[in-house]
Amino acid sequence: MTREAAIAAAAAAFDSGAFEAALARLVALPTESQRQGAEPDLRRYLDEAIRPMLEPMGFALRIAENPRGGGPFLIAERREETGPVILSYGHGDVVPGMEGRWRDGRSPWMLDRAGDRLYGRGTADNKGQHLVNLTALDSVLKARGGRPGFTLRLVIEMGEEAGSLGLHELFVAEREALAADVLIASDGPRLAPDRPTLFMGARGGLSFDLTVDLRAGGRHSGNWGGLIADPMIRLAHALAAITDARGALRVPEWRPGSLTPAVRAALAECPVEGFEEGWGEPGLTPSERVFGWNSFAVLAVEHGDPAAPVNAIAGRARARCQLRFVVGTDPKEILPALRRHLAREGFADVEVSDSADVAFTATRLDPDAPWARWAAASLERTTGRRPAILPNLGGSLPNEEFTDTLGMPTIWVPHSYSGCSQHAPDEHALRPILREGLAIMAGLWWDLGEGGTPGRA
């Protein structure tokens, strides 16, 4: 069979309804890794959903326990004697289902088609995406008579939405079993729904608390107003010292120096839509702001009771904050730099939490790197369109475990879009993206077996 026949077979799996039926089975498993007592469902996903897909394709697989007590991992391998060694990845866990909050009475655990949308928890993040890759792989295996021309190693984790606890320890212990020339996986959104996309890294994410704790309990706002400090006013002004009124960063060490000419040139070909005019760092394009720069956000504020306010000046105010950061920002220096900045601005009474939550660190691969060029050529050959090539995703994922712990370049081919409502009610995948994703991945898996991959003849 030919490359075109393998791609057609992958598309046929979609058109026949087989892909949609398989996705419905995955969505039906409530794999909420942040839910107490979810471990049996997390394990069922690997044993009852993924294992039956992989074993007929010739994978040898095993379930690895989480070194830190979280959700388990699946490690699989399909070995060939020649060709490159590829590592792939997906996560089968999801965020809470948020039952009762979906439109039109939908259940998060039942796949529901409405036009071009497939609703259900995990359709976009990440069940639908790794199902695309495995379905396309199956088409290529059949087209090549079971000899794809490369070795594929695979990790499915069940705790990404809970911070990937245990992933680092697993990769250290399994470094030899997971060694590969490159990671090729799928997560996150395309730059635009109709534009195939590659990204080679991710922004880091660090969350922390700012607290102004002035006294125990509240004080009557009539008797004490004008005499005692209001913690919320102090906190509000401290927050205003971190950025200006349009969100531009004022902490010197938070302003990265890694927006190089090469990164800017790549981002010039990747315009973004849906942004608000007048927000963000002046002098940068919208794509540079989200993919090449750091951004600060206030995620939540705790002060009084807005539903039942009383005439009292509260004694305490707290804000949960987050910095999304790119390569070139030292995660260990983010909070010390903030403390120095707030002290200079006169906010020594604002406490910056010590126990910051570093979800993931920042990673990036040069858009002109050999594997990036190779993957872009494969996508363009399949779609007839030049893909968007992003040095890194605007969001965060555990990419540093592949780049730093395992020491390999990373290529991500997303099969979702930014309006998919992941992490919210009404999560959905777009059927045209899924169908094209099957073609893209079938072409990519085929090309891996053709020879001429980076570093090999």
Coordinates of C-alpha atoms in Angstrom, one line a residue, residues 19-366:
F19 CA -13.5 6.6 15.6
E20 CA -16.5 8.3 17.2
A21 CA -17.6 5.0 18.8
A22 CA -14.1 4.5 20.3
L23 CA -14.1 8.1 21.6
A24 CA -17.5 7.5 23.2
R25 CA -16.0 4.5 25.1
L26 CA -13.1 6.7 26.4
V27 CA -15.3 9.6 27.4
A28 CA -17.7 7.3 29.3
L29 CA -14.9 6.6 31.9
P30 CA -15.0 9.3 34.6
T31 CA -11.2 9.6 35.0
E32 CA -11.1 12.7 37.2
S33 CA -7.6 12.6 38.7
Q34 CA -8.4 15.4 41.2
R35 CA -11.4 13.5 42.6
Q36 CA -10.9 11.6 45.9
G37 CA -11.2 7.9 45.2
A38 CA -10.7 8.1 41.5
E39 CA -7.9 5.5 41.3
P40 CA -10.1 2.6 40.2
D41 CA -11.4 4.6 37.2
L42 CA -8.0 5.7 36.3
R43 CA -6.7 2.1 36.3
R44 CA -9.8 1.0 34.3
Y45 CA -8.9 3.5 31.5
L46 CA -5.6 1.8 31.0
D47 CA -6.7 -1.8 31.4
E48 CA -10.1 -1.7 29.7
A49 CA -9.7 1.1 27.1
I50 CA -6.1 1.5 26.1
R51 CA -4.8 -2.1 26.5
P52 CA -7.3 -3.6 24.1
M53 CA -6.2 -1.0 21.5
L54 CA -2.5 -1.5 21.8
E55 CA -2.2 -5.3 22.1
P56 CA -3.7 -6.1 18.7
M57 CA -1.1 -3.6 17.2
G58 CA 1.7 -5.7 18.6
F59 CA 2.7 -3.6 21.6
A60 CA 4.2 -5.1 24.7
L61 CA 2.9 -3.1 27.7
R62 CA 2.8 -2.9 31.4
I63 CA 1.2 -0.8 34.1
A64 CA 3.6 1.1 36.3
E65 CA 2.6 2.3 39.7
N66 CA 3.0 5.9 40.5
P67 CA 6.1 6.5 42.7
R68 CA 4.2 9.3 44.5
G69 CA 0.9 7.5 45.0
G70 CA -1.1 9.2 42.2
G71 CA -2.6 7.7 39.1
P72 CA -0.8 4.8 37.4
F73 CA 1.1 4.9 34.1
L74 CA 1.0 2.7 31.0
I75 CA 4.4 2.0 29.3
A76 CA 4.2 0.3 25.9
E77 CA 6.7 -0.5 23.2
R78 CA 6.5 -1.8 19.6
R79 CA 10.0 -2.6 18.6
E80 CA 11.6 -2.6 15.1
E81 CA 15.2 -3.6 14.4
T82 CA 15.8 -0.6 12.1
G83 CA 14.6 3.0 11.8
P84 CA 14.3 5.8 14.4
V85 CA 13.0 5.3 17.9
I86 CA 10.0 7.5 18.7
L87 CA 8.4 8.2 22.1
S88 CA 4.8 9.3 22.2
Y89 CA 2.6 10.4 25.1
G90 CA -0.9 11.1 26.2
H91 CA -2.9 11.5 29.4
G92 CA -6.2 9.7 30.1
D93 CA -7.2 11.7 33.1
V94 CA -9.5 14.7 32.9
V95 CA -10.5 17.7 35.1
P96 CA -13.8 17.4 37.1
G97 CA -16.8 16.7 35.0
M98 CA -18.8 19.7 36.4
E99 CA -22.1 17.8 36.1
G100 CA -25.2 19.9 35.9
R101 CA -23.4 22.9 34.3
W102 CA -23.3 21.7 30.7
R103 CA -25.7 23.3 28.2
D104 CA -28.8 21.4 27.0
G105 CA -28.6 18.9 29.9
R106 CA -25.5 17.2 28.5
S107 CA -23.6 14.7 30.6
P108 CA -19.8 15.1 30.6
W109 CA -19.5 11.3 30.4
M110 CA -21.6 10.8 27.3
L111 CA -20.3 11.7 23.8
D112 CA -22.9 14.0 22.1
R113 CA -22.6 15.2 18.5
A114 CA -24.1 18.6 17.6
G115 CA -23.1 19.7 14.1
D116 CA -19.3 19.7 13.9
R117 CA -18.9 19.5 17.6
L118 CA -18.4 16.4 19.7
Y119 CA -19.2 17.2 23.4
G120 CA -17.8 15.3 26.3
R121 CA -15.1 15.5 29.0
G122 CA -11.8 14.6 27.5
T123 CA -12.8 15.0 23.8
A124 CA -10.2 17.7 23.4
D125 CA -8.0 17.2 26.5
N126 CA -6.6 14.7 26.0
K127 CA -8.5 11.5 25.2
G128 CA -9.6 12.5 21.7
Q129 CA -6.0 13.6 20.8
H130 CA -4.2 10.4 21.7
L131 CA -7.0 8.4 20.2
V132 CA -6.3 10.2 16.9
N133 CA -2.7 9.2 17.1
L134 CA -3.3 5.6 17.9
T135 CA -6.0 5.2 15.3
A136 CA -3.7 6.7 12.6
L137 CA -0.9 4.4 13.7
D138 CA -3.2 1.4 13.3
S139 CA -4.0 2.4 9.8
V140 CA -0.2 2.7 9.0
L141 CA 0.6 -0.7 10.6
K142 CA -2.0 -2.4 8.4
A143 CA -0.9 -0.6 5.3
R144 CA 2.8 -1.7 5.9
G145 CA 1.9 -5.2 6.8
G146 CA 2.8 -4.7 10.5
R147 CA 6.3 -3.3 9.8
P148 CA 6.1 0.4 10.2
G149 CA 9.9 1.0 9.9
F150 CA 10.4 2.6 13.4
T151 CA 10.2 1.7 17.0
L152 CA 7.5 3.3 19.0
R153 CA 7.5 3.7 22.8
L154 CA 4.4 5.1 24.5
V155 CA 3.5 6.6 27.9
I156 CA 0.0 7.2 29.0
E157 CA -0.2 9.0 32.3
M158 CA -3.3 9.3 34.6
G159 CA -2.4 12.4 36.6
E160 CA -1.5 15.2 34.3
E161 CA -4.5 17.3 35.4
A162 CA -3.3 16.9 39.0
G163 CA 0.1 18.3 38.2
S164 CA 1.8 15.1 36.8
L165 CA 2.9 14.0 40.3
G166 CA 5.3 11.1 39.9
L167 CA 6.1 11.6 36.3
H168 CA 9.6 12.9 37.0
E169 CA 10.4 10.0 39.3
L170 CA 9.0 7.5 36.8
F171 CA 11.1 9.0 33.9
V172 CA 14.2 8.8 36.1
A173 CA 13.6 5.2 36.9
E174 CA 12.5 4.3 33.3
R175 CA 15.1 6.4 31.4
E176 CA 16.5 3.5 29.4
A177 CA 13.1 2.1 28.6
L178 CA 11.8 5.5 27.4
A179 CA 14.9 6.6 25.5
A180 CA 14.1 7.9 22.0
D181 CA 15.3 10.1 19.2
V182 CA 12.3 12.5 19.5
L183 CA 8.9 12.9 21.3
I184 CA 6.0 13.1 18.9
A185 CA 2.7 13.7 20.8
S186 CA -0.5 15.7 20.8
D187 CA -2.0 18.1 23.3
G188 CA -3.1 21.7 23.4
P189 CA -4.8 23.8 20.7
R190 CA -4.0 24.7 17.1
L191 CA -3.2 28.3 16.4
A192 CA -6.5 28.5 14.5
P193 CA -9.1 25.8 13.8
D194 CA -8.2 25.6 10.1
R195 CA -4.5 25.8 10.4
P196 CA -2.4 22.7 11.1
T197 CA 0.1 23.5 13.9
L198 CA 3.3 22.4 15.5
F199 CA 4.7 23.5 18.8
M200 CA 8.0 22.4 20.4
G201 CA 7.7 23.5 24.0
A202 CA 5.5 25.3 26.5
R203 CA 5.4 28.2 28.8
G204 CA 6.0 27.5 32.5
G205 CA 3.4 28.2 35.1
L206 CA 3.9 29.2 38.7
S207 CA 1.0 30.0 41.1
F208 CA 1.4 31.7 44.5
D209 CA -0.5 33.7 47.1
L210 CA -0.2 37.3 48.0
T211 CA -1.6 38.0 51.5
V212 CA -2.2 41.1 53.6
D213 CA -2.9 40.0 57.2
L214 CA -3.3 43.0 59.5
R215 CA -5.4 41.8 62.4
A216 CA -7.7 39.1 63.7
G217 CA -11.3 39.7 62.7
G218 CA -13.0 42.8 61.3
R219 CA -13.6 46.2 62.7
H220 CA -16.7 48.3 62.4
S221 CA -16.3 50.5 59.3
G222 CA -18.0 53.5 61.0
N223 CA -16.0 53.4 64.2
W224 CA -12.7 52.5 62.7
G225 CA -13.0 53.8 59.1
G226 CA -10.2 56.3 58.4
L227 CA -8.1 55.0 61.4
I228 CA -7.0 51.5 60.4
A229 CA -5.6 50.2 57.2
D230 CA -7.9 48.2 54.8
P231 CA -6.1 45.0 53.8
M232 CA -7.9 44.8 50.5
I233 CA -6.9 48.3 49.5
R234 CA -3.3 47.5 50.4
L235 CA -3.5 44.3 48.3
A236 CA -5.1 46.1 45.4
H237 CA -2.3 48.7 45.2
A238 CA 0.3 45.9 45.6
L239 CA -1.2 44.1 42.6
A240 CA -1.2 47.4 40.7
A241 CA 2.5 47.6 41.3
I242 CA 3.1 44.3 39.6
T243 CA 1.7 45.4 36.2
D244 CA 0.5 48.7 34.8
A245 CA -3.1 49.3 33.9
R246 CA -2.8 47.3 30.6
G247 CA -1.0 44.3 32.1
A248 CA 2.6 45.2 31.1
L249 CA 5.0 43.7 33.7
R250 CA 6.7 46.1 36.1
V251 CA 8.9 43.5 37.9
P252 CA 12.2 43.9 36.1
E253 CA 13.3 40.2 36.5
W254 CA 10.0 39.0 35.0
R255 CA 10.7 40.7 31.7
P256 CA 12.4 37.9 29.6
G257 CA 15.3 38.4 27.3
S258 CA 14.6 35.3 25.2
L259 CA 12.5 36.9 22.5
T260 CA 15.2 36.4 19.9
P261 CA 15.1 37.4 16.2
A262 CA 14.6 33.7 15.3
V263 CA 11.7 33.4 17.6
R264 CA 10.2 36.7 16.4
A265 CA 10.6 35.6 12.8
A266 CA 8.7 32.3 13.5
L267 CA 5.9 34.1 15.4
A268 CA 5.5 36.6 12.6
E269 CA 4.0 33.8 10.5
C270 CA 1.6 32.9 13.4
P271 CA -0.9 35.6 13.9
V272 CA -3.5 35.1 16.7
E273 CA -7.1 36.1 16.8
G274 CA -9.6 36.8 19.5
F275 CA -7.4 39.1 21.6
E276 CA -8.3 42.4 23.2
E277 CA -6.8 45.6 21.8
G278 CA -4.7 47.6 24.2
W279 CA -3.8 44.8 26.5
G280 CA -0.4 43.4 27.2
E281 CA 3.2 44.4 26.6
P282 CA 3.5 47.5 24.3
G283 CA 5.7 47.0 21.3
L284 CA 5.0 43.3 20.9
T285 CA 2.7 41.6 18.5
P286 CA -0.2 39.6 19.9
S287 CA 1.6 36.3 19.1
E288 CA 4.8 37.6 20.8
R289 CA 2.8 38.4 23.9
V290 CA 1.3 34.9 24.3
F291 CA 4.1 32.7 22.9
G292 CA 7.2 34.8 23.6
W293 CA 6.6 36.8 26.7
N294 CA 5.6 36.4 30.4
S295 CA 2.1 37.2 31.7
F296 CA 0.7 37.8 35.1
A297 CA -2.9 37.0 36.2
V298 CA -5.0 37.2 39.4
L299 CA -6.9 33.9 39.5
A300 CA -9.0 34.5 42.7
V301 CA -9.4 36.9 45.6
E302 CA -10.5 36.2 49.1
H303 CA -11.9 39.1 51.1
G304 CA -15.1 39.4 53.1
D305 CA -18.3 37.8 51.8
P306 CA -19.6 39.5 48.6
A307 CA -22.9 37.5 49.0
A308 CA -23.5 38.9 52.4
P309 CA -21.3 42.0 53.1
V310 CA -21.3 43.6 56.5
N311 CA -20.2 47.1 57.7
A312 CA -16.8 46.0 58.7
I313 CA -13.2 46.5 57.6
A314 CA -11.8 43.0 57.2
G315 CA -8.5 42.0 58.8
R316 CA -7.2 40.0 55.9
A317 CA -7.1 39.8 52.2
R318 CA -5.6 37.2 49.9
A319 CA -5.1 36.8 46.1
R320 CA -4.1 33.7 44.3
C321 CA -1.9 34.8 41.4
Q322 CA 0.0 33.1 38.6
L323 CA 2.9 33.9 36.3
R324 CA 3.1 32.1 32.9
F325 CA 6.7 32.3 31.8
V326 CA 8.9 31.5 28.9
V327 CA 12.4 30.1 28.5
G328 CA 14.9 32.6 30.0
T329 CA 13.0 33.1 33.2
D330 CA 14.6 31.4 36.2
P331 CA 11.7 29.8 38.2
K332 CA 13.7 29.9 41.4
E333 CA 14.1 33.7 41.1
I334 CA 10.4 34.5 40.3
L335 CA 9.3 35.0 43.9
P336 CA 12.5 36.5 45.3
A337 CA 12.3 39.1 42.5
L338 CA 8.7 39.8 43.4
R339 CA 9.5 40.3 47.1
R340 CA 12.3 42.7 46.3
H341 CA 10.0 44.6 43.9
L342 CA 7.1 44.9 46.4
A343 CA 9.6 46.1 49.1
R344 CA 10.9 48.8 46.8
E345 CA 7.3 49.9 46.1
G346 CA 6.5 50.2 49.8
F347 CA 4.5 47.0 50.3
A348 CA 6.6 45.2 52.9
D349 CA 3.3 44.2 54.6
V350 CA 2.3 42.0 51.6
E351 CA 3.4 38.4 52.2
V352 CA 4.4 36.3 49.2
S353 CA 3.8 32.7 49.9
D354 CA 6.9 30.4 50.2
S355 CA 5.1 27.3 49.0
A356 CA 4.7 28.2 45.4
D357 CA 3.2 25.7 43.0
V358 CA 5.4 25.3 40.0
A359 CA 3.2 23.3 37.7
F360 CA 5.6 23.0 34.8
T361 CA 8.8 24.7 33.7
A362 CA 9.3 26.5 30.4
T363 CA 10.8 24.7 27.4
R364 CA 11.4 25.6 23.8
L365 CA 12.9 24.1 20.6
D366 CA 14.3 26.3 17.8

